[in-house]
Amino acid sequence: MPLLNLLLRADNMIVPLIRQFIPVCYRITTSRFSSVAELPIQQVIFNRYKDSCDRIRVYSVIDELEENGLSMKDIRLKETADKFKKSIESGDGSVKFEEFRDMIDPCLPIISKAFQGRLIFPKFKSFQEKIHNLFQGVASLSNGKISDYLPQLQKYRPSNWGLSVCTVDGQQQSFGDFDKFFPVQSCINPITYGYTLTHLGEETVHKHVGHEPTAYIHDKVHLAG
């Protein structure tokens, strides 16, 4: 029950940790590829990892993407991931430039963004460390009480503790009991709102759902006159 426990443990101890973490969000780093900006990004990536036989092992690119917080299960990388997998299964994953370019071109926008240091957290390892320190810093807190007004909530252990983060660029990291299921309750509201905006559009959604603060309590049923 990670999210519920996160809310229970977010007392005065977490505030200083968050304040230490926030500056990381605003650090800007220079692209490691700035000196070769005149080359196509496909060639830049290939040159970085190519061996003496002028070939590149796709494992090198996979490792780099994952170090940047991008999973090969990311739907935006599916075409490239499928081609990488086929190359690995049919051989050793070692390819020439032309084949490599064909592999990454379908997903080039997100791949180039990662390799050029343009993701929201270009130094993702530093971000991971900050998040992990935050996670560990509140893990020992045991104050608070799990809500028991719903039967579904009563069966969860207070010791469950997990944290998952996904940045606006899709960089992901998880710690602890992040894979345990739990009822999200009212936290479903922003998820549902985002889903409907994506599939129906802002104009349609806001004909039926207000987006200004009101004085009503969270569960009040109210119809506009």
PDB file of N, CA, C and O in Angstrom, residues 22 32 47 83 105 118 130 153 162 179 200 203:
ATOM      1  N   ILE A  22      14.643  19.373  -4.097  1.00  0.00           N
ATOM      2  CA  ILE A  22      14.114  20.273  -5.109  1.00  0.00           C
ATOM      3  C   ILE A  22      15.184  20.937  -5.979  1.00  0.00           C
ATOM      4  O   ILE A  22      15.024  21.006  -7.196  1.00  0.00           O
ATOM      5  N   ARG A  32      26.897  16.231 -23.665  1.00  0.00           N
ATOM      6  CA  ARG A  32      28.215  15.642 -23.888  1.00  0.00           C
ATOM      7  C   ARG A  32      28.549  15.605 -25.369  1.00  0.00           C
ATOM      8  O   ARG A  32      29.681  15.356 -25.752  1.00  0.00           O
ATOM      9  N   ASN A  47      29.444   6.318 -33.359  1.00  0.00           N
ATOM     10  CA  ASN A  47      30.875   6.572 -33.175  1.00  0.00           C
ATOM     11  C   ASN A  47      31.301   6.388 -31.726  1.00  0.00           C
ATOM     12  O   ASN A  47      32.437   5.975 -31.453  1.00  0.00           O
ATOM     13  N   LYS A  83      13.637  -4.501 -32.810  1.00  0.00           N
ATOM     14  CA  LYS A  83      14.747  -4.713 -33.738  1.00  0.00           C
ATOM     15  C   LYS A  83      16.021  -5.101 -32.994  1.00  0.00           C
ATOM     16  O   LYS A  83      16.792  -5.943 -33.472  1.00  0.00           O
ATOM     17  N   ASP A 105      16.001   4.801 -36.007  1.00  0.00           N
ATOM     18  CA  ASP A 105      15.255   5.883 -36.649  1.00  0.00           C
ATOM     19  C   ASP A 105      13.773   5.933 -36.259  1.00  0.00           C
ATOM     20  O   ASP A 105      13.226   7.033 -36.072  1.00  0.00           O
ATOM     21  N   ARG A 118      19.055  15.917 -23.067  1.00  0.00           N
ATOM     22  CA  ARG A 118      17.933  16.854 -23.064  1.00  0.00           C
ATOM     23  C   ARG A 118      16.713  16.338 -22.318  1.00  0.00           C
ATOM     24  O   ARG A 118      15.651  16.968 -22.346  1.00  0.00           O
ATOM     25  N   LYS A 130      18.994  10.889  -5.024  1.00  0.00           N
ATOM     26  CA  LYS A 130      18.192  11.804  -4.211  1.00  0.00           C
ATOM     27  C   LYS A 130      16.855  11.165  -3.823  1.00  0.00           C
ATOM     28  O   LYS A 130      16.417  11.252  -2.673  1.00  0.00           O
ATOM     29  N   LEU A 153      -9.458  -1.668   2.844  1.00  0.00           N
ATOM     30  CA  LEU A 153      -8.277  -1.040   3.437  1.00  0.00           C
ATOM     31  C   LEU A 153      -7.773  -1.788   4.672  1.00  0.00           C
ATOM     32  O   LEU A 153      -6.595  -1.696   5.020  1.00  0.00           O
ATOM     33  N   GLY A 162       6.529   1.564  -0.522  1.00  0.00           N
ATOM     34  CA  GLY A 162       7.117   1.593  -1.850  1.00  0.00           C
ATOM     35  C   GLY A 162       6.975   2.963  -2.478  1.00  0.00           C
ATOM     36  O   GLY A 162       6.161   3.785  -2.051  1.00  0.00           O
ATOM     37  N   ASP A 179       5.395  -2.931  -6.270  1.00  0.00           N
ATOM     38  CA  ASP A 179       4.606  -3.799  -7.131  1.00  0.00           C
ATOM     39  C   ASP A 179       3.407  -4.423  -6.417  1.00  0.00           C
ATOM     40  O   ASP A 179       2.743  -5.310  -6.956  1.00  0.00           O
ATOM     41  N   LEU A 200     -10.681  12.614 -24.863  1.00  0.00           N
ATOM     42  CA  LEU A 200     -11.837  13.407 -25.274  1.00  0.00           C
ATOM     43  C   LEU A 200     -11.486  14.854 -25.599  1.00  0.00           C
ATOM     44  O   LEU A 200     -12.234  15.531 -26.304  1.00  0.00           O
ATOM     45  N   GLU A 203     -11.801  20.704 -24.398  1.00  0.00           N
ATOM     46  CA  GLU A 203     -13.079  21.386 -24.617  1.00  0.00           C
ATOM     47  C   GLU A 203     -14.257  20.520 -24.206  1.00  0.00           C
ATOM     48  O   GLU A 203     -15.180  20.981 -23.512  1.00  0.00           O
TER      49      GLU A 203
END
